[in-house]
mmCIF file of C-alpha atoms and ligand atoms in Angstrom:
data_model
loop_
_atom_site.group_PDB
_atom_site.id
_atom_site.type_symbol
_atom_site.label_atom_id
_atom_site.label_comp_id
_atom_site.label_asym_id
_atom_site.label_seq_id
_atom_site.Cartn_x
_atom_site.Cartn_y
_atom_site.Cartn_z
ATOM 1 C CA MET A 1464 77.985 106.022 107.988
ATOM 2 C CA VAL A 1465 80.528 103.356 108.869
ATOM 3 C CA GLU A 1466 82.314 101.534 105.974
ATOM 4 C CA LEU A 1467 84.032 98.340 107.235
ATOM 5 C CA VAL A 1468 86.143 96.676 104.897
ATOM 6 C CA ALA A 1469 88.386 93.477 104.862
ATOM 7 C CA LEU A 1470 91.888 93.837 104.084
ATOM 8 C CA PRO A 1471 94.092 90.947 103.409
ATOM 9 C CA ALA A 1472 97.148 90.458 105.431
ATOM 10 C CA LEU A 1473 99.963 87.963 105.307
ATOM 11 C CA GLY A 1474 98.851 84.242 103.507
ATOM 12 C CA ASP A 1475 95.041 84.414 104.756
ATOM 13 C CA ASN A 1476 94.466 86.862 107.394
ATOM 14 C CA TYR A 1477 92.191 89.900 107.113
ATOM 15 C CA ILE A 1478 92.814 93.826 108.735
ATOM 16 C CA TRP A 1479 89.449 94.500 109.482
ATOM 17 C CA LEU A 1480 89.335 98.630 108.117
ATOM 18 C CA LEU A 1481 85.798 100.535 110.162
ATOM 19 C CA GLN A 1482 85.834 103.984 108.615
ATOM 20 C CA ASP A 1483 83.601 106.475 110.044
ATOM 21 C CA GLY A 1484 84.399 110.038 107.536
ATOM 22 C CA ALA A 1485 88.030 110.638 107.511
ATOM 23 C CA GLN A 1486 88.457 108.726 110.767
ATOM 24 C CA ALA A 1487 89.494 105.032 110.938
ATOM 25 C CA LEU A 1488 90.068 102.169 113.488
ATOM 26 C CA ALA A 1489 92.198 98.486 112.384
ATOM 27 C CA VAL A 1490 91.718 95.192 114.376
ATOM 28 C CA ASP A 1491 94.446 92.646 114.193
ATOM 29 C CA PRO A 1492 97.096 94.514 111.745
ATOM 30 C CA GLY A 1493 99.104 91.154 111.514
ATOM 31 C CA GLU A 1494 101.429 93.143 109.395
ATOM 32 C CA ALA A 1495 101.180 97.342 108.906
ATOM 33 C CA ALA A 1496 101.770 97.911 105.046
ATOM 34 C CA PRO A 1497 97.820 96.990 103.990
ATOM 35 C CA ALA A 1498 96.405 98.947 106.423
ATOM 36 C CA LEU A 1499 99.292 101.926 105.440
ATOM 37 C CA HIS A 1500 97.879 101.435 102.015
ATOM 38 C CA ALA A 1501 94.353 101.692 102.291
ATOM 39 C CA LEU A 1502 94.977 104.295 105.270
ATOM 40 C CA ARG A 1503 96.192 106.162 102.481
ATOM 41 C CA ALA A 1504 93.719 105.411 98.873
ATOM 42 C CA ARG A 1505 90.961 106.316 101.560
ATOM 43 C CA SER A 1506 92.662 109.506 102.834
ATOM 44 C CA LEU A 1507 91.984 108.335 106.573
ATOM 45 C CA VAL A 1508 93.197 109.388 109.461
ATOM 46 C CA LEU A 1509 93.758 105.874 111.770
ATOM 47 C CA THR A 1510 92.610 106.071 115.591
ATOM 48 C CA SER A 1511 92.611 103.450 116.598
ATOM 49 C CA ILE A 1512 93.976 99.669 116.493
ATOM 50 C CA LEU A 1513 92.106 97.299 118.338
ATOM 51 C CA VAL A 1514 93.821 94.012 119.247
ATOM 52 C CA THR A 1515 92.216 90.032 120.549
ATOM 53 C CA HIS A 1516 94.781 88.717 120.975
ATOM 54 C CA HIS A 1517 99.160 88.664 121.181
ATOM 55 C CA HIS A 1518 99.098 86.530 118.288
ATOM 56 C CA ALA A 1519 101.791 87.403 115.599
ATOM 57 C CA ASP A 1520 99.570 87.178 112.732
ATOM 58 C CA HIS A 1521 97.712 89.702 115.339
ATOM 59 C CA THR A 1522 100.264 92.421 116.545
ATOM 60 C CA GLY A 1523 102.722 92.433 113.326
ATOM 61 C CA GLY A 1524 102.155 95.478 112.466
ATOM 62 C CA VAL A 1525 100.840 97.472 114.974
ATOM 63 C CA ALA A 1526 104.575 98.961 116.675
ATOM 64 C CA GLN A 1527 104.421 100.491 112.746
ATOM 65 C CA LEU A 1528 101.620 101.477 112.367
ATOM 66 C CA ARG A 1529 100.933 103.347 115.337
ATOM 67 C CA ALA A 1530 104.087 105.414 114.589
ATOM 68 C CA ALA A 1531 102.969 106.077 111.110
ATOM 69 C CA THR A 1532 99.626 107.243 112.732
ATOM 70 C CA GLY A 1533 99.553 107.856 116.374
ATOM 71 C CA ALA A 1534 96.866 105.544 117.258
ATOM 72 C CA GLN A 1535 96.180 104.495 120.517
ATOM 73 C CA VAL A 1536 96.765 100.786 120.486
ATOM 74 C CA PHE A 1537 93.605 98.618 122.542
ATOM 75 C CA GLY A 1538 94.145 94.977 123.478
ATOM 76 C CA PRO A 1539 93.740 91.931 126.351
ATOM 77 C CA ALA A 1540 95.819 93.575 129.533
ATOM 78 C CA THR A 1541 96.824 90.648 130.308
ATOM 79 C CA GLU A 1542 98.606 89.128 126.627
ATOM 80 C CA PRO A 1543 102.001 90.300 125.991
ATOM 81 C CA VAL A 1544 101.317 93.527 123.435
ATOM 82 C CA PRO A 1545 102.837 95.727 121.627
ATOM 83 C CA GLN A 1546 103.823 98.295 124.311
ATOM 84 C CA PRO A 1547 102.115 100.512 125.115
ATOM 85 C CA PHE A 1548 98.913 99.355 124.456
ATOM 86 C CA THR A 1549 95.717 100.072 126.863
ATOM 87 C CA GLY A 1550 95.189 97.013 128.275
ATOM 88 C CA VAL A 1551 91.280 95.857 128.395
ATOM 89 C CA ALA A 1552 89.223 93.428 129.939
ATOM 90 C CA GLY A 1553 85.393 91.537 129.255
ATOM 91 C CA GLY A 1554 83.676 93.703 130.678
ATOM 92 C CA SER A 1555 85.657 97.443 129.404
ATOM 93 C CA THR A 1556 84.046 99.816 126.591
ATOM 94 C CA VAL A 1557 86.481 101.488 124.530
ATOM 95 C CA ARG A 1558 85.598 104.765 122.905
ATOM 96 C CA ALA A 1559 86.713 104.792 118.934
ATOM 97 C CA LEU A 1560 85.091 106.862 116.379
ATOM 98 C CA GLY A 1561 82.344 108.154 118.292
ATOM 99 C CA LEU A 1562 80.977 104.104 118.477
ATOM 100 C CA SER A 1563 81.252 102.336 121.534
ATOM 101 C CA LEU A 1564 82.667 98.729 121.890
ATOM 102 C CA GLN A 1565 81.980 95.984 124.184
ATOM 103 C CA VAL A 1566 84.933 94.119 125.156
ATOM 104 C CA ILE A 1567 83.791 90.076 125.498
ATOM 105 C CA GLY A 1568 86.244 88.114 127.228
ATOM 106 C CA VAL A 1569 86.787 85.110 124.905
ATOM 107 C CA PRO A 1570 89.331 82.611 126.363
ATOM 108 C CA GLY A 1571 90.097 79.431 124.880
ATOM 109 C CA HIS A 1572 92.759 80.127 121.892
ATOM 110 C CA THR A 1573 94.639 82.193 124.443
ATOM 111 C CA ALA A 1574 94.081 82.949 128.153
ATOM 112 C CA GLY A 1575 93.297 86.701 127.205
ATOM 113 C CA HIS A 1576 91.982 86.668 123.924
ATOM 114 C CA VAL A 1577 89.314 89.369 123.043
ATOM 115 C CA ALA A 1578 86.736 90.582 120.973
ATOM 116 C CA TYR A 1579 84.990 93.923 120.275
ATOM 117 C CA PHE A 1580 81.302 94.294 119.757
ATOM 118 C CA CYS A 1581 79.757 97.344 118.176
ATOM 119 C CA PRO A 1582 75.993 97.146 118.779
ATOM 120 C CA ASP A 1583 75.115 100.147 117.625
ATOM 121 C CA ALA A 1584 77.298 101.062 114.320
ATOM 122 C CA GLY A 1585 74.845 102.511 112.243
ATOM 123 C CA GLY A 1586 73.617 98.980 110.342
ATOM 124 C CA SER A 1587 74.181 96.185 112.114
ATOM 125 C CA PRO A 1588 75.943 94.833 114.792
ATOM 126 C CA LEU A 1589 79.613 94.512 114.515
ATOM 127 C CA LEU A 1590 81.658 91.727 115.935
ATOM 128 C CA PHE A 1591 85.570 91.569 115.780
ATOM 129 C CA CYS A 1592 86.157 87.869 117.319
ATOM 130 C CA GLY A 1593 90.136 87.728 116.043
ATOM 131 C CA ASP A 1594 90.513 83.601 116.033
ATOM 132 C CA THR A 1595 87.653 82.426 118.325
ATOM 133 C CA LEU A 1596 84.766 81.920 116.387
ATOM 134 C CA PHE A 1597 85.345 81.249 112.114
ATOM 135 C CA SER A 1598 83.221 81.453 110.116
ATOM 136 C CA GLY A 1599 82.022 77.269 110.012
ATOM 137 C CA GLY A 1600 84.492 76.984 112.826
ATOM 138 C CA CYS A 1601 86.123 77.658 115.929
ATOM 139 C CA GLY A 1602 89.957 78.595 116.589
ATOM 140 C CA ARG A 1603 92.794 76.263 118.116
ATOM 141 C CA LEU A 1604 92.879 75.716 121.786
ATOM 142 C CA PHE A 1605 95.992 77.019 122.693
ATOM 143 C CA GLU A 1606 95.939 78.067 126.089
ATOM 144 C CA GLY A 1607 92.414 77.623 127.463
ATOM 145 C CA THR A 1608 90.661 74.496 127.927
ATOM 146 C CA PRO A 1609 87.666 73.034 126.276
ATOM 147 C CA ALA A 1610 84.827 74.511 128.655
ATOM 148 C CA GLN A 1611 86.197 78.422 128.935
ATOM 149 C CA MET A 1612 86.287 77.797 124.419
ATOM 150 C CA LEU A 1613 82.229 76.039 125.322
ATOM 151 C CA ALA A 1614 81.687 79.042 127.185
ATOM 152 C CA SER A 1615 83.597 81.799 125.022
ATOM 153 C CA LEU A 1616 81.516 80.560 122.000
ATOM 154 C CA ASP A 1617 78.022 80.360 124.115
ATOM 155 C CA ARG A 1618 79.075 84.579 124.710
ATOM 156 C CA LEU A 1619 79.288 85.268 120.960
ATOM 157 C CA ALA A 1620 76.501 83.530 119.797
ATOM 158 C CA ALA A 1621 74.110 85.111 122.354
ATOM 159 C CA LEU A 1622 74.635 88.179 120.013
ATOM 160 C CA PRO A 1623 71.658 89.496 117.549
ATOM 161 C CA ASP A 1624 70.558 87.144 114.487
ATOM 162 C CA ASN A 1625 72.020 90.137 113.007
ATOM 163 C CA THR A 1626 75.630 90.730 113.981
ATOM 164 C CA GLN A 1627 78.097 90.390 111.491
ATOM 165 C CA VAL A 1628 80.964 88.466 112.034
ATOM 166 C CA CYS A 1629 83.841 89.434 111.498
ATOM 167 C CA CYS A 1630 87.064 87.328 111.441
ATOM 168 C CA ALA A 1631 90.645 87.130 111.559
ATOM 169 C CA HIS A 1632 90.770 84.496 108.889
ATOM 170 C CA GLU A 1633 89.265 83.612 105.384
ATOM 171 C CA TYR A 1634 89.467 79.876 106.436
ATOM 172 C CA THR A 1635 85.518 79.507 105.571
ATOM 173 C CA LEU A 1636 85.535 77.133 103.110
ATOM 174 C CA ALA A 1637 87.805 74.549 104.910
ATOM 175 C CA ASN A 1638 85.450 74.410 108.143
ATOM 176 C CA LEU A 1639 82.513 74.142 105.410
ATOM 177 C CA ARG A 1640 84.064 71.051 104.256
ATOM 178 C CA PHE A 1641 84.501 69.509 107.635
ATOM 179 C CA ALA A 1642 81.185 70.393 108.585
ATOM 180 C CA ARG A 1643 79.692 68.603 106.037
ATOM 181 C CA ALA A 1644 81.909 65.554 107.466
ATOM 182 C CA VAL A 1645 79.744 65.852 110.517
ATOM 183 C CA GLU A 1646 76.637 67.617 109.944
ATOM 184 C CA PRO A 1647 76.038 66.089 105.931
ATOM 185 C CA ASP A 1648 72.678 66.178 106.455
ATOM 186 C CA ASN A 1649 72.682 69.846 107.023
ATOM 187 C CA PRO A 1650 70.547 71.282 103.898
ATOM 188 C CA THR A 1651 71.072 74.804 105.442
ATOM 189 C CA LEU A 1652 75.087 73.919 105.037
ATOM 190 C CA LEU A 1653 75.006 72.203 101.705
ATOM 191 C CA ALA A 1654 73.832 75.533 100.719
ATOM 192 C CA TYR A 1655 75.754 78.130 102.397
ATOM 193 C CA GLU A 1656 78.826 75.823 101.011
ATOM 194 C CA GLN A 1657 78.156 76.544 96.960
ATOM 195 C CA HIS A 1658 77.119 80.514 98.021
ATOM 196 C CA CYS A 1659 81.065 81.100 99.499
ATOM 197 C CA ALA A 1660 82.417 78.895 97.360
ATOM 198 C CA ALA A 1661 81.088 81.423 94.553
ATOM 199 C CA LEU A 1662 82.559 83.881 96.773
ATOM 200 C CA ARG A 1663 85.820 82.835 96.538
ATOM 201 C CA ALA A 1664 86.038 81.730 92.927
ATOM 202 C CA GLN A 1665 85.484 85.309 92.870
ATOM 203 C CA GLY A 1666 87.775 86.012 94.758
ATOM 204 C CA LEU A 1667 85.489 88.128 97.407
ATOM 205 C CA PRO A 1668 86.363 87.766 100.846
ATOM 206 C CA THR A 1669 83.126 85.533 102.087
ATOM 207 C CA LEU A 1670 83.037 87.615 105.141
ATOM 208 C CA PRO A 1671 81.750 88.975 107.581
ATOM 209 C CA ALA A 1672 79.459 86.378 108.046
ATOM 210 C CA ARG A 1673 75.818 86.277 109.918
ATOM 211 C CA LEU A 1674 75.177 85.376 113.244
ATOM 212 C CA GLU A 1675 72.146 83.532 112.652
ATOM 213 C CA THR A 1676 73.744 82.005 109.693
ATOM 214 C CA GLU A 1677 76.885 80.959 111.932
ATOM 215 C CA ARG A 1678 74.154 79.114 114.358
ATOM 216 C CA ALA A 1679 72.492 77.425 111.979
ATOM 217 C CA ILE A 1680 75.853 75.722 109.470
ATOM 218 C CA ASN A 1681 78.552 76.606 112.690
ATOM 219 C CA PRO A 1682 79.592 72.970 113.897
ATOM 220 C CA PHE A 1683 81.110 74.481 117.133
ATOM 221 C CA LEU A 1684 77.672 76.646 117.265
ATOM 222 C CA ARG A 1685 76.197 73.170 116.922
ATOM 223 C CA THR A 1686 77.076 70.763 119.637
ATOM 224 C CA ARG A 1687 73.777 70.641 121.753
ATOM 225 C CA GLN A 1688 71.949 69.472 118.061
ATOM 226 C CA PRO A 1689 71.603 65.801 118.422
ATOM 227 C CA ALA A 1690 72.573 65.549 114.978
ATOM 228 C CA VAL A 1691 76.201 67.111 115.702
ATOM 229 C CA ALA A 1692 76.023 65.664 119.452
ATOM 230 C CA GLN A 1693 75.160 61.993 118.143
ATOM 231 C CA ALA A 1694 77.987 62.182 114.890
ATOM 232 C CA VAL A 1695 81.002 63.203 116.757
ATOM 233 C CA ARG A 1696 80.221 60.993 119.701
ATOM 234 C CA ALA A 1697 79.554 57.695 117.365
ATOM 235 C CA HIS A 1698 83.114 59.430 115.869
ATOM 236 C CA SER A 1699 85.041 59.655 119.073
ATOM 237 C CA GLY A 1700 82.739 57.377 121.541
ATOM 238 C CA CYS A 1701 83.015 60.074 124.127
ATOM 239 C CA PRO A 1702 80.747 60.752 126.540
ATOM 240 C CA ASP A 1703 77.623 62.323 126.434
ATOM 241 C CA ASP A 1704 78.290 65.919 128.006
ATOM 242 C CA GLU A 1705 78.500 68.759 126.022
ATOM 243 C CA VAL A 1706 82.339 69.752 127.077
ATOM 244 C CA ALA A 1707 83.555 66.130 126.337
ATOM 245 C CA VAL A 1708 81.491 66.443 122.960
ATOM 246 C CA PHE A 1709 83.219 70.191 122.588
ATOM 247 C CA ALA A 1710 86.071 69.169 123.303
ATOM 248 C CA ALA A 1711 85.943 65.577 120.995
ATOM 249 C CA LEU A 1712 84.562 67.483 118.137
ATOM 250 C CA ARG A 1713 87.491 70.191 118.411
ATOM 251 C CA GLN A 1714 90.248 66.714 118.107
ATOM 252 C CA TRP A 1715 88.017 65.647 115.148
ATOM 253 C CA LYS A 1716 88.702 68.535 113.608
ATOM 254 C CA ASN A 1717 92.333 68.964 114.807
ATOM 255 C CA GLU A 1718 93.151 65.656 113.012
ATOM 256 C CA PHE A 1719 90.815 66.219 109.945
ATOM 257 C CA ARG A 1720 92.012 66.006 106.676
HETATM 258 ZN ZN1 ZN B 653 95.861 83.331 116.821
HETATM 259 FE FE1 FE B 654 95.730 84.119 113.686
#
């Protein structure tokens, strides 16, 4: 029986720790200390470190964590992940903790960004998506195009309803405030925002999120919904084209205060 833990790190990152018996894997350790502390507290051996993309808030703890544990590091083959690491790309499979994790290429936030999908973790499927999909939002387009990011999000949105979406940041409340500006008449969104606000008031993570919920509330997965497309076009005057609408939505979010 695997157990999933979100370890708060840096300002608003999560390091995801997946534990099976006495072994564990860690995803995107932006710093080593929270992971080392959790491993010690739970008497776990770290066997694997999974990296979704090269940004420092996801890789800053890799070298120290590897040195302390001997864990094998996996990361996108085309990105500058701390060496030595095993390069992966869309279509690769990573074996860890006796589980198979499918690598999905999700360019957009960075050019080589990958996500790790575990269809059979004992309970519901798990998705480690780094800074591609956030609850209620998506990553900024630092290295990729809107068309690439839209295709990447489509790939993730096609995963099973009960997939647990393990995002790398606690951005949910800010994202939902923007989502409400885009879709003020979405009752599921309004209820979910209240639910997440109550979790945060208790100091609890809003993650993992359920993929079925994201499809119902996340405007970046809903750009083909008439209400979303109309709101974006009314805001930005962009053409009636799915990539243009997605690009304008991302731009709207960038400027939203
Ligand atoms: Zn990032
Ligand atoms: Fe990040």
